[in-house]
PDB file of C-alpha atoms in Angstrom:
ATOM      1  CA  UNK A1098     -72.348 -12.924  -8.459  1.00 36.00           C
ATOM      2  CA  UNK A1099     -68.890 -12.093  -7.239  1.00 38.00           C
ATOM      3  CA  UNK A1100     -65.957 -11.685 -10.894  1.00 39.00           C
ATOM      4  CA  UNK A1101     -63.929 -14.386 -10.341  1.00 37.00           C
ATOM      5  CA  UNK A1102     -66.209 -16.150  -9.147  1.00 35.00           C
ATOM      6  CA  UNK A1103     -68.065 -17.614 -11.922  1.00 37.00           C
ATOM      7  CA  UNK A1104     -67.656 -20.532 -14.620  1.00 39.00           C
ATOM      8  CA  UNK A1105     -67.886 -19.789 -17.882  1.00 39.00           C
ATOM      9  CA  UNK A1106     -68.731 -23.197 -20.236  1.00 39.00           C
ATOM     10  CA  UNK A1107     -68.069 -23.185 -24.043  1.00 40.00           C
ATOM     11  CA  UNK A1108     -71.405 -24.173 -25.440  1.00 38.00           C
ATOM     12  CA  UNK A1109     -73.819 -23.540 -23.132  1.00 39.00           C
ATOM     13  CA  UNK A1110     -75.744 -20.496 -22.137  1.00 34.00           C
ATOM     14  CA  UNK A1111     -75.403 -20.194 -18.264  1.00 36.00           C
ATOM     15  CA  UNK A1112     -72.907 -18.990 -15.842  1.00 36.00           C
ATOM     16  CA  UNK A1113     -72.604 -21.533 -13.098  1.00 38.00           C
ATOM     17  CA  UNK A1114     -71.611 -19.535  -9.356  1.00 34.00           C
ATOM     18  CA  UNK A1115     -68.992 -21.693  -7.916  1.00 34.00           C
ATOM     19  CA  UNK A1116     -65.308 -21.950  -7.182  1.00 33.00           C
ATOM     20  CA  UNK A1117     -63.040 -20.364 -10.222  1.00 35.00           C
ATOM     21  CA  UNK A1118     -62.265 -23.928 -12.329  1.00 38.00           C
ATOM     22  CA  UNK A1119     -60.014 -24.349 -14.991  1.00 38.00           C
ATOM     23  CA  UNK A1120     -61.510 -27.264 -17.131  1.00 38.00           C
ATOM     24  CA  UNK A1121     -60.540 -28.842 -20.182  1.00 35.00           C
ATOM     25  CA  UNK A1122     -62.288 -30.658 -22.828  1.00 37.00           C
ATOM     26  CA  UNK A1123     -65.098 -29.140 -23.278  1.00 39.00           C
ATOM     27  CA  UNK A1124     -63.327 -25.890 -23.969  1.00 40.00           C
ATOM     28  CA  UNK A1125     -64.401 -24.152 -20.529  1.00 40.00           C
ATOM     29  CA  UNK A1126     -62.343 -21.762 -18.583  1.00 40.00           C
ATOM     30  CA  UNK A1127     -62.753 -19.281 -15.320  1.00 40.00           C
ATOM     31  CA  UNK A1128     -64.567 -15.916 -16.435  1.00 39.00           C
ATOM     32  CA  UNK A1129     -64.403 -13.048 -15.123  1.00 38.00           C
ATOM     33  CA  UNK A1130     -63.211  -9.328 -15.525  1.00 39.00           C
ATOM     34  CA  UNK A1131     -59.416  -9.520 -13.423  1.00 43.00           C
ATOM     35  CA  UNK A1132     -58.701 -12.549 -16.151  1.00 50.00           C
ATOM     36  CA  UNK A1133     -59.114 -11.012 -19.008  1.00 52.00           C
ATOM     37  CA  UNK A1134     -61.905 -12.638 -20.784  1.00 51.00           C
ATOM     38  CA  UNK A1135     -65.080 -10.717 -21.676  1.00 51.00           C
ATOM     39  CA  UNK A1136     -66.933 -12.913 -23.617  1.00 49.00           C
ATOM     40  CA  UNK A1137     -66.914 -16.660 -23.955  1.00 50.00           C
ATOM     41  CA  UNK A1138     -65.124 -16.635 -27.335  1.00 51.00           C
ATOM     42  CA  UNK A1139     -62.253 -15.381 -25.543  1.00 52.00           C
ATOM     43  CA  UNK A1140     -61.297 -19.408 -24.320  1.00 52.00           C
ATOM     44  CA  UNK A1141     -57.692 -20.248 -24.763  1.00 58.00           C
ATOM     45  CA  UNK A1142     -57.585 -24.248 -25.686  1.00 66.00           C
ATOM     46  CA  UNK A1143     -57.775 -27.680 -23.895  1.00 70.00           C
ATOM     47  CA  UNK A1144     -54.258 -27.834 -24.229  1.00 73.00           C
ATOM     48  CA  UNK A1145     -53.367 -24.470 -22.514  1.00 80.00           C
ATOM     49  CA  UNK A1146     -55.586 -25.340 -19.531  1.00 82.00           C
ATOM     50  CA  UNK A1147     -53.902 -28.536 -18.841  1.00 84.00           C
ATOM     51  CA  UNK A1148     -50.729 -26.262 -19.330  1.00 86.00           C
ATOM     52  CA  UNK A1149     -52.079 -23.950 -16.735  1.00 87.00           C
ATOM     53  CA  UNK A1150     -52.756 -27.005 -14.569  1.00 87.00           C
ATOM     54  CA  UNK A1151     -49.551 -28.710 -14.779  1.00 90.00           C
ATOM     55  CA  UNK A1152     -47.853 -25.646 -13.514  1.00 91.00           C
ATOM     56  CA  UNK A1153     -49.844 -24.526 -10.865  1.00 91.00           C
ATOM     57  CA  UNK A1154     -49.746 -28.115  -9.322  1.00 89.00           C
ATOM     58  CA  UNK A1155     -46.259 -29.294 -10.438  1.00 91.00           C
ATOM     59  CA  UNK A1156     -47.234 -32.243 -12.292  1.00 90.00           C
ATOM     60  CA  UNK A1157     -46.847 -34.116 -15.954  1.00 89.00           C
ATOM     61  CA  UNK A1158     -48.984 -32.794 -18.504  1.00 86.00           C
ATOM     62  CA  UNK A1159     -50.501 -36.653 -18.762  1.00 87.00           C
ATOM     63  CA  UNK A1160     -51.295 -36.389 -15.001  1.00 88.00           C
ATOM     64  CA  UNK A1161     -53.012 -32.856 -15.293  1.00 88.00           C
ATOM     65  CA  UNK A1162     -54.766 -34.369 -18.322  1.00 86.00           C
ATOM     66  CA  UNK A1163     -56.233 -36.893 -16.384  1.00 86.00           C
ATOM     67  CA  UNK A1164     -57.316 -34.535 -13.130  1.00 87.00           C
ATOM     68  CA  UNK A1165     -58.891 -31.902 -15.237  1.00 85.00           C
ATOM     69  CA  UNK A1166     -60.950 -35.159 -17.237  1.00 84.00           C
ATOM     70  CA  UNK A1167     -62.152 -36.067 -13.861  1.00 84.00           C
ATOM     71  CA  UNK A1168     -63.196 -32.963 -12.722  1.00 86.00           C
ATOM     72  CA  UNK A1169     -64.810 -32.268 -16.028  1.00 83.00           C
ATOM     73  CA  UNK A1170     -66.885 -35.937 -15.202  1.00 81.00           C
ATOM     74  CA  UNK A1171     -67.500 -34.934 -11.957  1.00 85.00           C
ATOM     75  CA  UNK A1172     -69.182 -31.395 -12.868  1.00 85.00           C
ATOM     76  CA  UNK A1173     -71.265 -33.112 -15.807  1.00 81.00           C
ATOM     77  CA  UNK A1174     -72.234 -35.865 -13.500  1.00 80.00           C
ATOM     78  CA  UNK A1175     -73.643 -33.072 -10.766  1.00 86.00           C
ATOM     79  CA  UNK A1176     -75.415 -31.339 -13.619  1.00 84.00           C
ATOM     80  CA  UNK A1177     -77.208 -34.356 -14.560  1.00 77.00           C
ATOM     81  CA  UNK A1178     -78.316 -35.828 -11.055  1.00 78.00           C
ATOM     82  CA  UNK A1179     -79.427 -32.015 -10.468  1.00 81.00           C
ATOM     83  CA  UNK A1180     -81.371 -32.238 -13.518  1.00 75.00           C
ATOM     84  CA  UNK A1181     -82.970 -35.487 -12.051  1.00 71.00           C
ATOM     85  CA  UNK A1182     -84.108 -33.513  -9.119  1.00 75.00           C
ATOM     86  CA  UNK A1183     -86.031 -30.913 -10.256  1.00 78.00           C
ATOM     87  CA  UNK A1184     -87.595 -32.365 -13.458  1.00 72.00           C
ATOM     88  CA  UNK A1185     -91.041 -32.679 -13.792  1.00 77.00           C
ATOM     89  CA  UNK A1186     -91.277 -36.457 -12.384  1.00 74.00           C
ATOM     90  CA  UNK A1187     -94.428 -37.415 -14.849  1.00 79.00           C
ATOM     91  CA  UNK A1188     -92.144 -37.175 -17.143  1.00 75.00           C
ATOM     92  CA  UNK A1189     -88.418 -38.774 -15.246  1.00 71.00           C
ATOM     93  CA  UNK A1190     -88.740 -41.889 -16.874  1.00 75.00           C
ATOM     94  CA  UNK A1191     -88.711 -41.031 -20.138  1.00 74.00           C
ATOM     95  CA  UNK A1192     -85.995 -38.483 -19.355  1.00 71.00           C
ATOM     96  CA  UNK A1193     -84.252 -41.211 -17.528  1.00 69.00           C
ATOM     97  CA  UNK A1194     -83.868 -44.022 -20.412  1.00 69.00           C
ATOM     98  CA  UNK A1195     -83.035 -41.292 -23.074  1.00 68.00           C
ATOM     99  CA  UNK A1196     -81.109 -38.724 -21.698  1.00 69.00           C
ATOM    100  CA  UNK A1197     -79.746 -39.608 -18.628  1.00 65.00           C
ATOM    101  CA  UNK A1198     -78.571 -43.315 -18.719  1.00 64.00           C
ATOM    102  CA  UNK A1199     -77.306 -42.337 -22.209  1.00 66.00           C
ATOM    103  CA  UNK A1200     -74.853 -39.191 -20.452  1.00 67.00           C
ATOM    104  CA  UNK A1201     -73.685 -41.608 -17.638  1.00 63.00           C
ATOM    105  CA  UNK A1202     -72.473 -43.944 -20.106  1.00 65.00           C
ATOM    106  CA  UNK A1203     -69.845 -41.478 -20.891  1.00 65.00           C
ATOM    107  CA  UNK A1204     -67.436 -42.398 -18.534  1.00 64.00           C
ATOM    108  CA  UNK A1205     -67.445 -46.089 -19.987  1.00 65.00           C
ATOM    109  CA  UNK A1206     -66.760 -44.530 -23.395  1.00 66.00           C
ATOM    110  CA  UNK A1207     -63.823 -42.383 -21.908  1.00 65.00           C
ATOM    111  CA  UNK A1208     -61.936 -44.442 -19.752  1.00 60.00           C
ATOM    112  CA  UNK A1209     -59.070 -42.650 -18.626  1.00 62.00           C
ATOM    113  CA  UNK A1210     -58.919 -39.769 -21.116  1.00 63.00           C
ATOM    114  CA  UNK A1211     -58.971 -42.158 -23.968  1.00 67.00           C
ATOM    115  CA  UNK A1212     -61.855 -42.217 -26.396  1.00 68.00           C
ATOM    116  CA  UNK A1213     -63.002 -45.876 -26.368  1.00 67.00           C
ATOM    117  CA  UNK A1214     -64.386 -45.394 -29.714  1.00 68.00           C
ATOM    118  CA  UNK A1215     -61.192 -44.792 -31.660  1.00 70.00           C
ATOM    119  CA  UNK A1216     -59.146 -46.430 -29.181  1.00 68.00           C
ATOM    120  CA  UNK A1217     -61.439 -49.851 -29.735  1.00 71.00           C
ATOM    121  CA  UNK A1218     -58.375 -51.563 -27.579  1.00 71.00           C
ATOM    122  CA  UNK A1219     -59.791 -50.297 -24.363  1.00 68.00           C
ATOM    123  CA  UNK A1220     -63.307 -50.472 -24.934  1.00 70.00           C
ATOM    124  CA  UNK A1221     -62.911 -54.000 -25.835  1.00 74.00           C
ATOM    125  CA  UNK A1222     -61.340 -55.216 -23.000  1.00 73.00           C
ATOM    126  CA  UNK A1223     -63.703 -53.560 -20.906  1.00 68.00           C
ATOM    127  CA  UNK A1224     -66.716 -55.423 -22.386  1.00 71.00           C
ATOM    128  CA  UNK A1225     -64.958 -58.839 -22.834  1.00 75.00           C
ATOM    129  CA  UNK A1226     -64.516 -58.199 -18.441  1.00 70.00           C
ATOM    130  CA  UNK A1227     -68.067 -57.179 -17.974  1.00 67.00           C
ATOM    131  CA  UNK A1228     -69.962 -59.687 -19.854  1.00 70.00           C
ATOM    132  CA  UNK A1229     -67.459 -62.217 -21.496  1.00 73.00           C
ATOM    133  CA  UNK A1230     -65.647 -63.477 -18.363  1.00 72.00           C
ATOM    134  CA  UNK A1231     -66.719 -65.857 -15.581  1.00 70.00           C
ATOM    135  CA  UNK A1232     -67.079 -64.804 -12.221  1.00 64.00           C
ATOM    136  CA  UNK A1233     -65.562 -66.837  -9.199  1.00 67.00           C
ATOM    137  CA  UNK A1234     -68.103 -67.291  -6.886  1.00 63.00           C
TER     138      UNK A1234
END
């Protein structure tokens, strides 16, 4: 693999190849020699990456908050359906109910950035619409 050209993720034990990604919340950042970083303790903060973001694409910091939280879902979201597709499929449904259901209920949990479970508000309202409320039909 290519420096530069690799993804470095707090907390895990890989190096993804892909495009160089700045990510936040989960503490990931670009590796690579020309960047400085040598080892993955060497990860500036959430808050610098959506720094980094908001300049870069001339935005407000809530706005590059929110785009680097979607990219994050959308990369955990790959790494899961990938995991679907090359697990041993005697035993996907096990896998399935605990694991995987469980990690795609993240995004209900996290609704915009906001963590449903201290921010009860949110999390609230979205049950009372899901199962609560009548449906015209």
């Amino acid at each position: 693999m290519a420096a530069g050209k690799n993804l470095v993720m707090a907390g895990e034990d890989r190096v993804v190849a892909g495009e160089d990604l700045v990510r936040a919340g989960e503490g990931a950042v670009v590796g690579g020699e020309e960047k400085g970083r040598k080892n993955i303790n060497d990860v500036p903060s959430s808050l610098e990456s959506v720094e980094c973001y908001r300049k870069e694409h001339g935005t407000t910091g809530e706005l590059a908050a929110a785009a680097l939280s979607a990219i994050m879902l959308e990369h955990a979201l790959r790494r899961i359906n990938n995991a679907c597709m090359v697990i041993d499929r005697a035993l996907l449904p096990a896998v399935k109910l605990a694991v995987i259901n469980q990690a795609k209920t993240n995004e209900v949990g996290y609704i915009g950035g906001k963590d449903a479970y201290t921010f009860t508000g949110d999390l609230e309202g979205l049950v009372t619409s899901l199962f609560l409320k009548l449906v015209p039909i």
